[in-house]
PDB file of C-alpha atoms in Angstrom:
ATOM      1  CA  MET A   1      65.326  43.760  91.347  1.00 43.00           C
ATOM      2  CA  MET A   2      67.063  47.143  91.375  1.00 45.00           C
ATOM      3  CA  THR A   3      65.932  49.369  88.520  1.00 51.00           C
ATOM      4  CA  GLU A   4      69.472  50.622  87.849  1.00 90.00           C
ATOM      5  CA  LEU A   5      70.508  47.083  86.921  1.00 95.00           C
ATOM      6  CA  ILE A   6      69.787  46.065  83.341  1.00 97.00           C
ATOM      7  CA  CYS A   7      70.629  42.457  84.195  1.00 97.00           C
ATOM      8  CA  GLN A   8      70.908  40.533  87.425  1.00 97.00           C
ATOM      9  CA  ALA A   9      71.627  36.854  88.032  1.00 97.00           C
ATOM     10  CA  GLN A  10      71.106  35.301  91.445  1.00 97.00           C
ATOM     11  CA  GLY A  11      72.142  31.774  92.377  1.00 97.00           C
ATOM     12  CA  VAL A  12      71.962  30.535  88.778  1.00 98.00           C
ATOM     13  CA  ARG A  13      72.637  26.838  88.305  1.00 98.00           C
ATOM     14  CA  LYS A  14      72.702  24.813  85.092  1.00 98.00           C
ATOM     15  CA  ARG A  15      73.418  21.134  84.642  1.00 97.00           C
ATOM     16  CA  PHE A  16      73.971  19.046  81.514  1.00 96.00           C
ATOM     17  CA  GLY A  17      73.467  15.465  82.596  1.00 95.00           C
ATOM     18  CA  ARG A  18      75.819  14.814  85.498  1.00 94.00           C
ATOM     19  CA  GLN A  19      77.945  17.872  84.819  1.00 95.00           C
ATOM     20  CA  GLU A  20      76.980  21.038  86.657  1.00 97.00           C
ATOM     21  CA  VAL A  21      78.224  23.836  84.400  1.00 98.00           C
ATOM     22  CA  LEU A  22      76.941  26.784  86.443  1.00 98.00           C
ATOM     23  CA  ARG A  23      77.173  26.369  90.202  1.00 98.00           C
ATOM     24  CA  GLY A  24      75.446  29.357  91.760  1.00 98.00           C
ATOM     25  CA  ILE A  25      76.234  32.387  89.587  1.00 98.00           C
ATOM     26  CA  ASP A  26      75.632  35.887  90.971  1.00 97.00           C
ATOM     27  CA  LEU A  27      76.177  38.770  88.559  1.00 97.00           C
ATOM     28  CA  ASP A  28      75.009  42.396  88.454  1.00 96.00           C
ATOM     29  CA  VAL A  29      75.130  44.471  85.251  1.00 97.00           C
ATOM     30  CA  PRO A  30      74.365  48.187  85.734  1.00 96.00           C
ATOM     31  CA  THR A  31      72.398  49.880  82.975  1.00 96.00           C
ATOM     32  CA  GLY A  32      74.668  51.385  80.324  1.00 96.00           C
ATOM     33  CA  SER A  33      77.718  49.428  81.443  1.00 96.00           C
ATOM     34  CA  VAL A  34      80.038  46.940  79.744  1.00 97.00           C
ATOM     35  CA  VAL A  35      80.777  43.733  81.647  1.00 98.00           C
ATOM     36  CA  CYS A  36      83.423  41.366  80.295  1.00 98.00           C
ATOM     37  CA  LEU A  37      83.424  37.714  81.327  1.00 98.00           C
ATOM     38  CA  ILE A  38      86.888  36.162  81.225  1.00 98.00           C
ATOM     39  CA  GLY A  39      88.205  32.783  82.231  1.00 97.00           C
ATOM     40  CA  PRO A  40      89.405  29.439  80.877  1.00 96.00           C
ATOM     41  CA  SER A  41      87.473  27.377  78.358  1.00 94.00           C
ATOM     42  CA  GLY A  42      84.789  25.329  80.056  1.00 94.00           C
ATOM     43  CA  ALA A  43      84.269  27.868  82.850  1.00 97.00           C
ATOM     44  CA  GLY A  44      80.587  28.307  81.931  1.00 97.00           C
ATOM     45  CA  LYS A  45      80.798  31.767  80.380  1.00 98.00           C
ATOM     46  CA  SER A  46      78.941  30.988  77.139  1.00 96.00           C
ATOM     47  CA  THR A  47      76.379  28.888  79.001  1.00 97.00           C
ATOM     48  CA  LEU A  48      75.639  31.870  81.233  1.00 98.00           C
ATOM     49  CA  LEU A  49      74.984  34.055  78.193  1.00 97.00           C
ATOM     50  CA  ARG A  50      72.644  31.456  76.747  1.00 96.00           C
ATOM     51  CA  CYS A  51      70.778  31.288  80.038  1.00 97.00           C
ATOM     52  CA  ILE A  52      70.397  35.075  80.117  1.00 97.00           C
ATOM     53  CA  ASN A  53      68.780  34.823  76.669  1.00 94.00           C
ATOM     54  CA  HIS A  54      66.789  31.723  77.766  1.00 94.00           C
ATOM     55  CA  LEU A  55      68.351  29.682  74.994  1.00 94.00           C
ATOM     56  CA  GLU A  56      69.128  27.333  77.882  1.00 95.00           C
ATOM     57  CA  LYS A  57      66.745  26.774  80.783  1.00 93.00           C
ATOM     58  CA  ILE A  58      68.240  27.271  84.210  1.00 95.00           C
ATOM     59  CA  ASP A  59      67.874  24.604  86.890  1.00 94.00           C
ATOM     60  CA  ALA A  60      67.871  26.995  89.845  1.00 94.00           C
ATOM     61  CA  GLY A  61      68.173  30.688  90.625  1.00 95.00           C
ATOM     62  CA  ARG A  62      66.746  33.760  88.941  1.00 95.00           C
ATOM     63  CA  ILE A  63      67.736  36.020  86.031  1.00 96.00           C
ATOM     64  CA  TRP A  64      66.197  39.432  85.387  1.00 96.00           C
ATOM     65  CA  VAL A  65      66.668  41.658  82.324  1.00 96.00           C
ATOM     66  CA  GLY A  66      65.161  45.121  82.352  1.00 93.00           C
ATOM     67  CA  GLY A  67      63.376  44.317  85.588  1.00 91.00           C
ATOM     68  CA  ARG A  68      61.579  41.281  84.132  1.00 91.00           C
ATOM     69  CA  LEU A  69      62.195  37.689  85.122  1.00 94.00           C
ATOM     70  CA  VAL A  70      63.684  35.836  82.144  1.00 95.00           C
ATOM     71  CA  GLY A  71      61.748  32.814  80.912  1.00 92.00           C
ATOM     72  CA  TYR A  72      59.528  32.421  83.954  1.00 92.00           C
ATOM     73  CA  ARG A  73      56.922  34.031  86.152  1.00 91.00           C
ATOM     74  CA  GLU A  74      56.987  33.583  89.892  1.00 89.00           C
ATOM     75  CA  ARG A  75      53.939  32.621  91.927  1.00 89.00           C
ATOM     76  CA  GLY A  76      54.046  31.728  95.569  1.00 86.00           C
ATOM     77  CA  GLY A  77      57.815  31.443  95.502  1.00 81.00           C
ATOM     78  CA  ARG A  78      57.762  28.940  92.629  1.00 85.00           C
ATOM     79  CA  LEU A  79      58.802  29.468  89.015  1.00 86.00           C
ATOM     80  CA  HIS A  80      56.445  28.684  86.154  1.00 89.00           C
ATOM     81  CA  GLU A  81      57.866  28.671  82.647  1.00 90.00           C
ATOM     82  CA  LEU A  82      56.399  31.180  80.233  1.00 92.00           C
ATOM     83  CA  ARG A  83      54.731  30.170  76.998  1.00 92.00           C
ATOM     84  CA  GLU A  84      56.943  30.213  73.925  1.00 89.00           C
ATOM     85  CA  ARG A  85      55.321  33.384  72.618  1.00 88.00           C
ATOM     86  CA  GLU A  86      56.062  35.163  75.900  1.00 90.00           C
ATOM     87  CA  VAL A  87      59.630  33.829  75.903  1.00 90.00           C
ATOM     88  CA  ALA A  88      60.123  35.120  72.355  1.00 86.00           C
ATOM     89  CA  ALA A  89      58.810  38.545  73.335  1.00 86.00           C
ATOM     90  CA  GLY A  90      61.324  38.748  76.163  1.00 87.00           C
ATOM     91  CA  ARG A  91      64.119  37.467  73.956  1.00 87.00           C
ATOM     92  CA  ALA A  92      63.414  40.264  71.475  1.00 88.00           C
ATOM     93  CA  GLU A  93      64.669  42.693  74.130  1.00 92.00           C
ATOM     94  CA  ILE A  94      68.083  40.981  74.150  1.00 95.00           C
ATOM     95  CA  GLY A  95      70.467  41.085  71.194  1.00 95.00           C
ATOM     96  CA  MET A  96      72.991  38.274  70.857  1.00 94.00           C
ATOM     97  CA  VAL A  97      76.087  38.091  68.676  1.00 96.00           C
ATOM     98  CA  PHE A  98      77.564  34.603  68.302  1.00 92.00           C
ATOM     99  CA  GLN A  99      81.068  33.345  67.578  1.00 89.00           C
ATOM    100  CA  ARG A 100      80.195  32.067  64.104  1.00 87.00           C
ATOM    101  CA  PHE A 101      78.078  34.983  62.863  1.00 87.00           C
ATOM    102  CA  ASN A 102      74.984  32.820  62.123  1.00 90.00           C
ATOM    103  CA  LEU A 103      73.982  34.901  59.110  1.00 95.00           C
ATOM    104  CA  PHE A 104      71.500  33.538  56.596  1.00 95.00           C
ATOM    105  CA  ALA A 105      73.660  32.552  53.630  1.00 96.00           C
ATOM    106  CA  HIS A 106      70.885  33.086  51.055  1.00 97.00           C
ATOM    107  CA  MET A 107      70.231  36.668  52.195  1.00 97.00           C
ATOM    108  CA  THR A 108      72.183  39.849  51.571  1.00 98.00           C
ATOM    109  CA  ALA A 109      73.626  41.883  54.419  1.00 97.00           C
ATOM    110  CA  LEU A 110      70.658  44.245  54.216  1.00 97.00           C
ATOM    111  CA  GLN A 111      68.156  41.394  54.237  1.00 96.00           C
ATOM    112  CA  ASN A 112      69.836  39.798  57.244  1.00 96.00           C
ATOM    113  CA  VAL A 113      69.508  43.064  59.171  1.00 97.00           C
ATOM    114  CA  THR A 114      65.891  43.746  58.205  1.00 96.00           C
ATOM    115  CA  LEU A 115      64.468  40.258  58.772  1.00 93.00           C
ATOM    116  CA  ALA A 116      63.800  40.302  62.538  1.00 90.00           C
ATOM    117  CA  PRO A 117      62.330  43.831  62.800  1.00 91.00           C
ATOM    118  CA  THR A 118      59.984  42.985  59.917  1.00 90.00           C
ATOM    119  CA  LEU A 119      58.841  39.589  61.208  1.00 86.00           C
ATOM    120  CA  VAL A 120      59.030  40.063  64.973  1.00 83.00           C
ATOM    121  CA  ARG A 121      58.434  43.776  65.513  1.00 80.00           C
ATOM    122  CA  ARG A 122      56.066  44.097  62.544  1.00 81.00           C
ATOM    123  CA  GLN A 123      57.579  47.476  61.763  1.00 83.00           C
ATOM    124  CA  PRO A 124      56.826  49.267  58.460  1.00 86.00           C
ATOM    125  CA  ARG A 125      59.184  48.095  55.745  1.00 88.00           C
ATOM    126  CA  SER A 126      60.257  51.621  54.787  1.00 90.00           C
ATOM    127  CA  ALA A 127      61.303  52.396  58.356  1.00 92.00           C
ATOM    128  CA  VAL A 128      63.092  49.042  58.701  1.00 93.00           C
ATOM    129  CA  LEU A 129      65.055  49.596  55.489  1.00 95.00           C
ATOM    130  CA  GLN A 130      66.116  53.073  56.563  1.00 95.00           C
ATOM    131  CA  ARG A 131      67.199  51.850  59.987  1.00 96.00           C
ATOM    132  CA  ALA A 132      69.102  48.899  58.482  1.00 96.00           C
ATOM    133  CA  ALA A 133      70.961  51.186  56.080  1.00 97.00           C
ATOM    134  CA  GLU A 134      71.921  53.434  58.995  1.00 97.00           C
ATOM    135  CA  LEU A 135      73.170  50.480  61.014  1.00 97.00           C
ATOM    136  CA  LEU A 136      75.251  49.096  58.162  1.00 97.00           C
ATOM    137  CA  GLU A 137      76.800  52.529  57.793  1.00 97.00           C
ATOM    138  CA  ARG A 138      77.457  52.609  61.527  1.00 96.00           C
ATOM    139  CA  VAL A 139      79.447  49.367  61.358  1.00 96.00           C
ATOM    140  CA  GLY A 140      81.309  50.557  58.258  1.00 96.00           C
ATOM    141  CA  LEU A 141      79.501  48.401  55.689  1.00 97.00           C
ATOM    142  CA  ALA A 142      77.241  50.813  53.841  1.00 96.00           C
ATOM    143  CA  ASP A 143      78.823  49.678  50.565  1.00 97.00           C
ATOM    144  CA  LYS A 144      78.154  45.986  51.334  1.00 97.00           C
ATOM    145  CA  ALA A 145      74.379  46.153  51.741  1.00 97.00           C
ATOM    146  CA  ASN A 146      73.736  43.919  48.727  1.00 97.00           C
ATOM    147  CA  ALA A 147      76.590  41.498  49.378  1.00 98.00           C
ATOM    148  CA  TYR A 148      75.949  37.922  50.497  1.00 98.00           C
ATOM    149  CA  PRO A 149      77.831  36.438  53.472  1.00 97.00           C
ATOM    150  CA  SER A 150      80.026  34.366  51.144  1.00 96.00           C
ATOM    151  CA  GLN A 151      81.248  37.628  49.596  1.00 97.00           C
ATOM    152  CA  LEU A 152      82.266  39.094  52.969  1.00 96.00           C
ATOM    153  CA  SER A 153      85.286  38.535  55.182  1.00 95.00           C
ATOM    154  CA  GLY A 154      84.801  37.086  58.638  1.00 95.00           C
ATOM    155  CA  GLY A 155      85.149  40.511  60.204  1.00 95.00           C
ATOM    156  CA  GLN A 156      82.584  41.965  57.832  1.00 96.00           C
ATOM    157  CA  GLN A 157      80.161  39.124  58.566  1.00 96.00           C
ATOM    158  CA  GLN A 158      80.520  39.726  62.289  1.00 96.00           C
ATOM    159  CA  ARG A 159      79.850  43.419  61.807  1.00 97.00           C
ATOM    160  CA  VAL A 160      76.674  42.545  59.891  1.00 97.00           C
ATOM    161  CA  ALA A 161      75.719  40.302  62.806  1.00 97.00           C
ATOM    162  CA  ILE A 162      76.183  43.244  65.189  1.00 97.00           C
ATOM    163  CA  ALA A 163      74.019  45.449  62.962  1.00 97.00           C
ATOM    164  CA  ARG A 164      71.392  42.701  62.927  1.00 96.00           C
ATOM    165  CA  ALA A 165      71.362  42.581  66.739  1.00 96.00           C
ATOM    166  CA  LEU A 166      71.073  46.368  66.962  1.00 96.00           C
ATOM    167  CA  ALA A 167      68.161  46.415  64.515  1.00 94.00           C
ATOM    168  CA  MET A 168      65.862  45.056  67.224  1.00 93.00           C
ATOM    169  CA  GLU A 169      66.806  47.975  69.511  1.00 93.00           C
ATOM    170  CA  PRO A 170      67.597  45.629  72.418  1.00 95.00           C
ATOM    171  CA  LYS A 171      67.913  46.665  76.033  1.00 95.00           C
ATOM    172  CA  LEU A 172      70.930  44.386  76.449  1.00 97.00           C
ATOM    173  CA  LEU A 173      73.560  43.104  74.017  1.00 98.00           C
ATOM    174  CA  LEU A 174      75.305  39.762  74.558  1.00 98.00           C
ATOM    175  CA  PHE A 175      78.551  38.910  72.754  1.00 97.00           C
ATOM    176  CA  ASP A 176      79.814  35.327  72.870  1.00 96.00           C
ATOM    177  CA  GLU A 177      83.516  35.534  71.973  1.00 94.00           C
ATOM    178  CA  PRO A 178      82.771  37.726  68.939  1.00 94.00           C
ATOM    179  CA  THR A 179      86.376  37.654  67.660  1.00 94.00           C
ATOM    180  CA  SER A 180      87.365  34.041  68.354  1.00 91.00           C
ATOM    181  CA  ALA A 181      86.525  32.847  64.826  1.00 88.00           C
ATOM    182  CA  LEU A 182      88.392  35.696  63.116  1.00 92.00           C
ATOM    183  CA  ASP A 183      91.862  35.888  61.665  1.00 91.00           C
ATOM    184  CA  PRO A 184      94.049  38.135  63.852  1.00 89.00           C
ATOM    185  CA  GLU A 185      94.117  40.975  61.340  1.00 89.00           C
ATOM    186  CA  LEU A 186      90.292  41.175  61.400  1.00 92.00           C
ATOM    187  CA  VAL A 187      89.862  41.303  65.167  1.00 94.00           C
ATOM    188  CA  SER A 188      90.433  45.050  65.519  1.00 93.00           C
ATOM    189  CA  GLU A 189      87.660  46.032  63.086  1.00 93.00           C
ATOM    190  CA  VAL A 190      85.078  44.184  65.173  1.00 95.00           C
ATOM    191  CA  LEU A 191      86.433  45.448  68.498  1.00 95.00           C
ATOM    192  CA  ASP A 192      86.348  49.012  67.152  1.00 95.00           C
ATOM    193  CA  VAL A 193      82.609  48.664  66.507  1.00 96.00           C
ATOM    194  CA  ILE A 194      82.043  47.308  70.022  1.00 96.00           C
ATOM    195  CA  ARG A 195      84.085  50.174  71.488  1.00 95.00           C
ATOM    196  CA  GLY A 196      81.776  52.582  69.664  1.00 95.00           C
ATOM    197  CA  LEU A 197      78.725  50.889  71.155  1.00 96.00           C
ATOM    198  CA  ALA A 198      80.278  51.193  74.615  1.00 94.00           C
ATOM    199  CA  ARG A 199      80.874  54.912  74.101  1.00 93.00           C
ATOM    200  CA  ASP A 200      77.229  55.285  73.087  1.00 94.00           C
ATOM    201  CA  GLY A 201      76.089  53.788  76.381  1.00 94.00           C
ATOM    202  CA  HIS A 202      74.816  50.385  75.257  1.00 96.00           C
ATOM    203  CA  SER A 203      74.444  47.795  78.017  1.00 97.00           C
ATOM    204  CA  MET A 204      76.633  44.832  77.090  1.00 98.00           C
ATOM    205  CA  ILE A 205      77.949  41.544  78.425  1.00 98.00           C
ATOM    206  CA  LEU A 206      80.896  40.108  76.512  1.00 98.00           C
ATOM    207  CA  VAL A 207      82.599  36.761  76.788  1.00 97.00           C
ATOM    208  CA  THR A 208      86.090  37.490  75.539  1.00 95.00           C
ATOM    209  CA  HIS A 209      89.687  36.312  75.575  1.00 93.00           C
ATOM    210  CA  GLU A 210      90.841  39.798  74.504  1.00 93.00           C
ATOM    211  CA  ILE A 211      92.244  40.891  77.851  1.00 94.00           C
ATOM    212  CA  GLY A 212      93.548  44.174  76.470  1.00 93.00           C
ATOM    213  CA  PHE A 213      90.090  45.037  75.184  1.00 94.00           C
ATOM    214  CA  ALA A 214      88.541  44.147  78.545  1.00 95.00           C
ATOM    215  CA  ARG A 215      91.049  46.391  80.329  1.00 95.00           C
ATOM    216  CA  GLU A 216      90.260  49.281  77.986  1.00 93.00           C
ATOM    217  CA  ALA A 217      86.523  49.033  77.352  1.00 93.00           C
ATOM    218  CA  ALA A 218      84.929  47.237  80.312  1.00 96.00           C
ATOM    219  CA  ASP A 219      83.365  48.923  83.308  1.00 96.00           C
ATOM    220  CA  ARG A 220      83.495  45.622  85.188  1.00 97.00           C
ATOM    221  CA  VAL A 221      85.339  42.352  84.641  1.00 98.00           C
ATOM    222  CA  ALA A 222      84.133  39.046  86.065  1.00 98.00           C
ATOM    223  CA  PHE A 223      86.538  36.111  86.188  1.00 98.00           C
ATOM    224  CA  MET A 224      84.769  32.765  85.939  1.00 98.00           C
ATOM    225  CA  ASP A 225      86.203  29.331  86.597  1.00 97.00           C
ATOM    226  CA  ASP A 226      84.561  25.962  87.165  1.00 96.00           C
ATOM    227  CA  GLY A 227      81.041  27.357  86.978  1.00 97.00           C
ATOM    228  CA  VAL A 228      81.374  30.183  89.505  1.00 98.00           C
ATOM    229  CA  VAL A 229      82.280  33.869  89.458  1.00 98.00           C
ATOM    230  CA  VAL A 230      85.564  33.790  91.352  1.00 98.00           C
ATOM    231  CA  GLU A 231      85.813  37.572  91.590  1.00 97.00           C
ATOM    232  CA  ALA A 232      84.413  40.652  89.857  1.00 97.00           C
ATOM    233  CA  GLY A 233      85.163  44.347  89.899  1.00 97.00           C
ATOM    234  CA  PRO A 234      86.692  47.216  87.912  1.00 97.00           C
ATOM    235  CA  PRO A 235      89.250  46.076  85.315  1.00 97.00           C
ATOM    236  CA  GLY A 236      91.992  47.984  87.095  1.00 95.00           C
ATOM    237  CA  GLU A 237      91.480  45.759  90.121  1.00 96.00           C
ATOM    238  CA  ILE A 238      90.689  42.381  88.576  1.00 97.00           C
ATOM    239  CA  LEU A 239      93.299  42.512  85.809  1.00 97.00           C
ATOM    240  CA  ALA A 240      96.061  44.366  87.658  1.00 94.00           C
ATOM    241  CA  LYS A 241      95.584  43.350  91.295  1.00 95.00           C
ATOM    242  CA  PRO A 242      93.439  40.201  91.459  1.00 97.00           C
ATOM    243  CA  ARG A 243      92.686  38.957  94.950  1.00 96.00           C
ATOM    244  CA  GLU A 244      92.209  35.281  94.134  1.00 97.00           C
ATOM    245  CA  GLN A 245      94.952  32.814  93.265  1.00 97.00           C
ATOM    246  CA  ARG A 246      92.856  31.261  90.484  1.00 97.00           C
ATOM    247  CA  THR A 247      92.547  34.658  88.813  1.00 97.00           C
ATOM    248  CA  ARG A 248      96.268  35.337  89.123  1.00 97.00           C
ATOM    249  CA  ALA A 249      97.123  31.933  87.662  1.00 96.00           C
ATOM    250  CA  PHE A 250      94.824  32.463  84.668  1.00 97.00           C
ATOM    251  CA  LEU A 251      96.128  35.954  83.924  1.00 96.00           C
ATOM    252  CA  SER A 252      99.737  34.803  84.197  1.00 95.00           C
ATOM    253  CA  LYS A 253      99.077  32.433  81.299  1.00 93.00           C
ATOM    254  CA  VAL A 254      97.201  34.831  78.989  1.00 90.00           C
ATOM    255  CA  LEU A 255      99.044  38.103  79.522  1.00 82.00           C
TER     256      LEU A 255
END
């Protein structure tokens, strides 16, 4: 595992019943970079994110985050699954933002952001509250700290979800189509926050259908189809001059 890679996947396979969703994924994510995963629905993009966070167990291959094997330890060339407590500790290093926000409806924005650092990190409450207030200000929601999710727009809820992920100070941020559940007029406010995170040097992997955003903000773009990475490289190459016919066919439909 190269230390300059925050995340590396090698030969990752995942099957659900008879359907093999990931069929030997290789992916390198340099530290401090933004990698966008694009491709048609059903390509395996979201499944890959869930495997990186060990929300799904892989059937073959290896995934490392921050130099540590995700979900397993290796002995004598064989993988042995970690105990749940060890899995949770590793997962705390990875922030994930979902399509549907997944906020706790009975908690305010501030409470949603402070919950994990308090329970998982066992950080002092005063420090957690200060950090949460700073994060809500960072995502433009300082005035919504005491609002409940039902009182927020979809874009505001997603920005709270981003603040919640940042509160754990993760080494890697995963975004699973963070704008797909939003009305078109709310997409830009979420993408603006993610652009800011990219400028600040956060390591991120994003599943997105926002090709313009990928062209502008990504350091690397990986096109996935049918459970494999068809091709990957700088956005100027993959989006403007793709080598593979499958990539060209997909982009011709979405651009």
